[in-house]
């Protein structure tokens, strides 16, 4: 009898398994976390302003950083799943992904950040949005907006791999007092006067 019962249950089990697998196949398809292909992208418009992505190996700017973290699970611009605790960021025009060194202008602390999203939009003095994890690592989470320097870098493969896995890259020593004072002065005469 158990043989005939098992035979009778096979089609029902197969149907249930098929339905379960079909349900798993729905929803958002996230791109695997990878550094290839690098996507530059076409010009796009947000809130009436046009942004033109481009390779910018010499990018080095002063401005403000803000952070975001409640969008957990959302898909970022390069197709990956947003992970708020990871050290990532959003930039309006850098290729995705890109790697940047972000320096807090109040402390001189520096971190490596993997840019995989687009933003911030609106205020022109905001040059990067950091994930909650990146804001914490930089020591600026308590602030709504922090003065920063952002420059494109080419980190080691070890640091890239760590950031792709949601870990922090190597600790970078703070910049010297003289360099920090120079950056602060440039910020005050440039961005700080906007």
mmCIF file of C-alpha atoms in Angstrom:
data_model
loop_
_atom_site.group_PDB
_atom_site.id
_atom_site.type_symbol
_atom_site.label_atom_id
_atom_site.label_comp_id
_atom_site.label_asym_id
_atom_site.label_seq_id
_atom_site.Cartn_x
_atom_site.Cartn_y
_atom_site.Cartn_z
ATOM 1 C CA UNK A 1 0.000 0.000 0.000
ATOM 2 C CA UNK A 2 2.807 2.426 0.816
ATOM 3 C CA UNK A 3 4.153 1.909 -2.711
ATOM 4 C CA UNK A 4 0.844 2.957 -4.288
ATOM 5 C CA UNK A 5 0.527 5.919 -1.900
ATOM 6 C CA UNK A 6 4.031 7.074 -2.802
ATOM 7 C CA UNK A 7 3.157 6.745 -6.484
ATOM 8 C CA UNK A 8 -0.014 8.782 -5.974
ATOM 9 C CA UNK A 9 1.848 11.533 -4.099
ATOM 10 C CA UNK A 10 4.571 11.971 -6.697
ATOM 11 C CA UNK A 11 2.486 14.102 -9.088
ATOM 12 C CA UNK A 12 1.200 16.252 -6.195
ATOM 13 C CA UNK A 13 4.745 16.705 -4.845
ATOM 14 C CA UNK A 14 6.052 17.571 -8.315
ATOM 15 C CA UNK A 15 3.269 20.153 -8.758
ATOM 16 C CA UNK A 16 3.950 21.730 -5.337
ATOM 17 C CA UNK A 17 7.683 21.847 -6.038
ATOM 18 C CA UNK A 18 7.090 23.466 -9.439
ATOM 19 C CA UNK A 19 4.843 26.126 -7.875
ATOM 20 C CA UNK A 20 7.406 26.858 -5.163
ATOM 21 C CA UNK A 21 10.240 27.220 -7.663
ATOM 22 C CA UNK A 22 8.105 29.427 -9.889
ATOM 23 C CA UNK A 23 7.409 31.742 -6.942
ATOM 24 C CA UNK A 24 11.132 31.972 -6.238
ATOM 25 C CA UNK A 25 11.735 33.043 -9.828
ATOM 26 C CA UNK A 26 9.580 36.178 -9.556
ATOM 27 C CA UNK A 27 10.522 39.591 -8.266
ATOM 28 C CA UNK A 28 13.522 41.792 -8.860
ATOM 29 C CA UNK A 29 16.546 40.314 -10.584
ATOM 30 C CA UNK A 30 19.673 41.729 -8.952
ATOM 31 C CA UNK A 31 22.995 41.858 -10.751
ATOM 32 C CA UNK A 32 25.802 39.967 -8.978
ATOM 33 C CA UNK A 33 28.301 42.234 -7.211
ATOM 34 C CA UNK A 34 31.099 42.576 -9.748
ATOM 35 C CA UNK A 35 33.482 45.168 -11.125
ATOM 36 C CA UNK A 36 32.707 44.142 -14.694
ATOM 37 C CA UNK A 37 31.288 45.345 -16.872
ATOM 38 C CA UNK A 38 31.915 48.956 -15.957
ATOM 39 C CA UNK A 39 28.912 51.009 -17.019
ATOM 40 C CA UNK A 40 29.265 54.630 -18.026
ATOM 41 C CA UNK A 41 25.712 55.100 -19.244
ATOM 42 C CA UNK A 42 23.891 57.595 -21.401
ATOM 43 C CA UNK A 43 22.947 61.125 -20.313
ATOM 44 C CA UNK A 44 19.846 61.174 -18.110
ATOM 45 C CA UNK A 45 17.560 63.801 -16.615
ATOM 46 C CA UNK A 46 16.388 64.110 -13.003
ATOM 47 C CA UNK A 47 14.265 67.005 -11.728
ATOM 48 C CA UNK A 48 14.929 69.001 -14.876
ATOM 49 C CA UNK A 49 18.713 68.680 -14.720
ATOM 50 C CA UNK A 50 20.692 66.613 -17.234
ATOM 51 C CA UNK A 51 23.616 64.487 -16.005
ATOM 52 C CA UNK A 52 26.191 63.096 -18.426
ATOM 53 C CA UNK A 53 28.148 60.107 -17.092
ATOM 54 C CA UNK A 54 31.782 59.893 -18.223
ATOM 55 C CA UNK A 55 35.084 58.283 -17.303
ATOM 56 C CA UNK A 56 36.766 60.777 -14.982
ATOM 57 C CA UNK A 57 40.090 59.304 -13.779
ATOM 58 C CA UNK A 58 41.275 62.714 -12.513
ATOM 59 C CA UNK A 59 38.052 63.457 -10.560
ATOM 60 C CA UNK A 60 38.964 65.302 -7.326
ATOM 61 C CA UNK A 61 36.247 67.523 -5.838
ATOM 62 C CA UNK A 62 35.287 69.259 -2.622
ATOM 63 C CA UNK A 63 31.654 69.356 -1.583
ATOM 64 C CA UNK A 64 29.121 67.804 0.748
ATOM 65 C CA UNK A 65 28.317 64.194 1.468
ATOM 66 C CA UNK A 66 24.942 63.030 2.675
ATOM 67 C CA UNK A 67 23.931 59.476 3.498
ATOM 68 C CA UNK A 68 21.043 57.113 2.972
ATOM 69 C CA UNK A 69 20.139 53.832 4.598
ATOM 70 C CA UNK A 70 16.430 53.069 4.798
ATOM 71 C CA UNK A 71 16.207 51.805 1.211
ATOM 72 C CA UNK A 72 17.467 48.319 2.118
ATOM 73 C CA UNK A 73 16.588 45.838 -0.592
ATOM 74 C CA UNK A 74 16.205 48.411 -3.340
ATOM 75 C CA UNK A 75 18.092 47.981 -6.570
ATOM 76 C CA UNK A 76 20.914 50.465 -7.121
ATOM 77 C CA UNK A 77 21.671 52.019 -10.513
ATOM 78 C CA UNK A 78 24.138 49.330 -11.597
ATOM 79 C CA UNK A 79 21.611 46.571 -10.857
ATOM 80 C CA UNK A 80 22.968 45.316 -7.534
ATOM 81 C CA UNK A 81 20.925 45.043 -4.344
ATOM 82 C CA UNK A 82 21.396 48.019 -2.022
ATOM 83 C CA UNK A 83 23.123 46.930 1.188
ATOM 84 C CA UNK A 84 22.967 49.796 3.725
ATOM 85 C CA UNK A 85 25.760 48.409 5.931
ATOM 86 C CA UNK A 86 28.238 48.078 3.049
ATOM 87 C CA UNK A 87 30.766 50.801 2.167
ATOM 88 C CA UNK A 88 29.124 52.110 -0.988
ATOM 89 C CA UNK A 89 28.094 55.414 -2.462
ATOM 90 C CA UNK A 90 26.125 57.198 -5.147
ATOM 91 C CA UNK A 91 27.494 59.696 -7.660
ATOM 92 C CA UNK A 92 25.731 61.453 -10.520
ATOM 93 C CA UNK A 93 28.280 60.882 -13.310
ATOM 94 C CA UNK A 94 31.119 58.503 -12.387
ATOM 95 C CA UNK A 95 31.154 55.095 -14.120
ATOM 96 C CA UNK A 96 29.515 52.273 -12.169
ATOM 97 C CA UNK A 97 31.257 50.859 -10.316
ATOM 98 C CA UNK A 98 34.015 53.318 -9.467
ATOM 99 C CA UNK A 99 36.232 53.551 -6.429
ATOM 100 C CA UNK A 100 36.741 56.808 -4.587
ATOM 101 C CA UNK A 101 38.636 58.002 -1.568
ATOM 102 C CA UNK A 102 36.381 60.119 0.643
ATOM 103 C CA UNK A 103 37.996 62.436 3.201
ATOM 104 C CA UNK A 104 36.038 64.105 6.006
ATOM 105 C CA UNK A 105 37.197 67.720 6.060
ATOM 106 C CA UNK A 106 36.551 68.158 9.771
ATOM 107 C CA UNK A 107 38.805 65.282 10.879
ATOM 108 C CA UNK A 108 40.988 64.292 7.912
ATOM 109 C CA UNK A 109 39.716 60.694 8.164
ATOM 110 C CA UNK A 110 39.757 58.864 4.804
ATOM 111 C CA UNK A 111 37.992 55.755 3.564
ATOM 112 C CA UNK A 112 37.684 53.861 0.284
ATOM 113 C CA UNK A 113 34.135 53.688 -1.102
ATOM 114 C CA UNK A 114 32.707 51.640 -3.979
ATOM 115 C CA UNK A 115 30.330 53.779 -6.065
ATOM 116 C CA UNK A 116 27.492 51.652 -7.464
ATOM 117 C CA UNK A 117 24.515 54.026 -7.536
ATOM 118 C CA UNK A 118 23.350 57.378 -8.933
ATOM 119 C CA UNK A 119 22.740 60.497 -6.846
ATOM 120 C CA UNK A 120 22.649 62.813 -5.002
ATOM 121 C CA UNK A 121 20.205 64.949 -6.921
ATOM 122 C CA UNK A 122 19.157 68.501 -6.215
ATOM 123 C CA UNK A 123 21.611 70.710 -4.354
ATOM 124 C CA UNK A 124 24.738 71.121 -6.512
ATOM 125 C CA UNK A 125 27.150 71.278 -3.562
ATOM 126 C CA UNK A 126 26.281 67.662 -2.636
ATOM 127 C CA UNK A 127 28.769 65.513 -4.538
ATOM 128 C CA UNK A 128 28.236 62.044 -3.031
ATOM 129 C CA UNK A 129 25.616 60.072 -1.150
ATOM 130 C CA UNK A 130 27.113 57.507 1.203
ATOM 131 C CA UNK A 131 25.489 54.329 2.431
ATOM 132 C CA UNK A 132 24.862 54.206 6.178
ATOM 133 C CA UNK A 133 27.879 51.888 6.516
ATOM 134 C CA UNK A 134 30.140 54.319 4.670
ATOM 135 C CA UNK A 135 28.882 57.276 6.735
ATOM 136 C CA UNK A 136 29.635 55.327 9.912
ATOM 137 C CA UNK A 137 33.093 54.311 8.687
ATOM 138 C CA UNK A 138 33.891 57.937 7.838
ATOM 139 C CA UNK A 139 32.519 59.148 11.172
ATOM 140 C CA UNK A 140 29.873 61.440 9.655
ATOM 141 C CA UNK A 141 26.652 59.487 10.251
ATOM 142 C CA UNK A 142 25.525 61.808 13.064
ATOM 143 C CA UNK A 143 25.605 64.732 10.648
ATOM 144 C CA UNK A 144 22.983 65.229 7.985
ATOM 145 C CA UNK A 145 25.596 66.685 5.661
ATOM 146 C CA UNK A 146 29.396 66.691 5.952
ATOM 147 C CA UNK A 147 32.128 68.558 4.079
ATOM 148 C CA UNK A 148 34.268 66.083 2.140
ATOM 149 C CA UNK A 149 36.843 65.613 -0.554
ATOM 150 C CA UNK A 150 36.049 62.903 -3.111
ATOM 151 C CA UNK A 151 38.664 61.666 -5.550
ATOM 152 C CA UNK A 152 38.768 58.710 -7.906
ATOM 153 C CA UNK A 153 41.365 56.092 -6.983
ATOM 154 C CA UNK A 154 42.505 52.677 -8.194
ATOM 155 C CA UNK A 155 42.672 50.533 -5.047
ATOM 156 C CA UNK A 156 44.403 47.181 -4.816
ATOM 157 C CA UNK A 157 42.471 44.078 -5.814
ATOM 158 C CA UNK A 158 42.464 43.073 -2.135
ATOM 159 C CA UNK A 159 40.630 46.287 -1.207
ATOM 160 C CA UNK A 160 38.248 45.946 -4.164
ATOM 161 C CA UNK A 161 37.432 42.368 -3.168
ATOM 162 C CA UNK A 162 36.767 43.410 0.439
ATOM 163 C CA UNK A 163 34.377 46.167 -0.659
ATOM 164 C CA UNK A 164 32.601 43.822 -3.106
ATOM 165 C CA UNK A 165 31.956 41.456 -0.175
ATOM 166 C CA UNK A 166 30.568 44.180 2.075
ATOM 167 C CA UNK A 167 33.699 44.527 4.183
ATOM 168 C CA UNK A 168 35.853 47.585 4.747
ATOM 169 C CA UNK A 169 39.031 48.161 2.778
ATOM 170 C CA UNK A 170 42.359 48.753 4.493
ATOM 171 C CA UNK A 171 42.487 51.641 6.947
ATOM 172 C CA UNK A 172 43.949 54.754 5.397
ATOM 173 C CA UNK A 173 45.962 57.112 7.594
ATOM 174 C CA UNK A 174 44.399 60.549 8.076
ATOM 175 C CA UNK A 175 45.796 63.275 5.849
ATOM 176 C CA UNK A 176 48.383 65.610 7.331
ATOM 177 C CA UNK A 177 47.356 68.737 9.192
ATOM 178 C CA UNK A 178 48.851 70.997 6.518
ATOM 179 C CA UNK A 179 46.993 69.256 3.677
ATOM 180 C CA UNK A 180 43.781 69.263 5.709
ATOM 181 C CA UNK A 181 44.083 72.996 6.448
ATOM 182 C CA UNK A 182 44.639 73.660 2.728
ATOM 183 C CA UNK A 183 41.555 71.611 1.760
ATOM 184 C CA UNK A 184 39.455 73.359 4.416
ATOM 185 C CA UNK A 185 40.525 76.769 3.090
ATOM 186 C CA UNK A 186 39.689 75.745 -0.490
ATOM 187 C CA UNK A 187 36.311 74.444 0.678
ATOM 188 C CA UNK A 188 35.488 77.689 2.511
ATOM 189 C CA UNK A 189 36.371 79.904 -0.453
ATOM 190 C CA UNK A 190 34.698 77.608 -3.007
ATOM 191 C CA UNK A 191 31.903 75.355 -1.834
ATOM 192 C CA UNK A 192 31.418 77.001 1.561
ATOM 193 C CA UNK A 193 30.430 80.296 -0.037
ATOM 194 C CA UNK A 194 27.615 78.813 -2.177
#
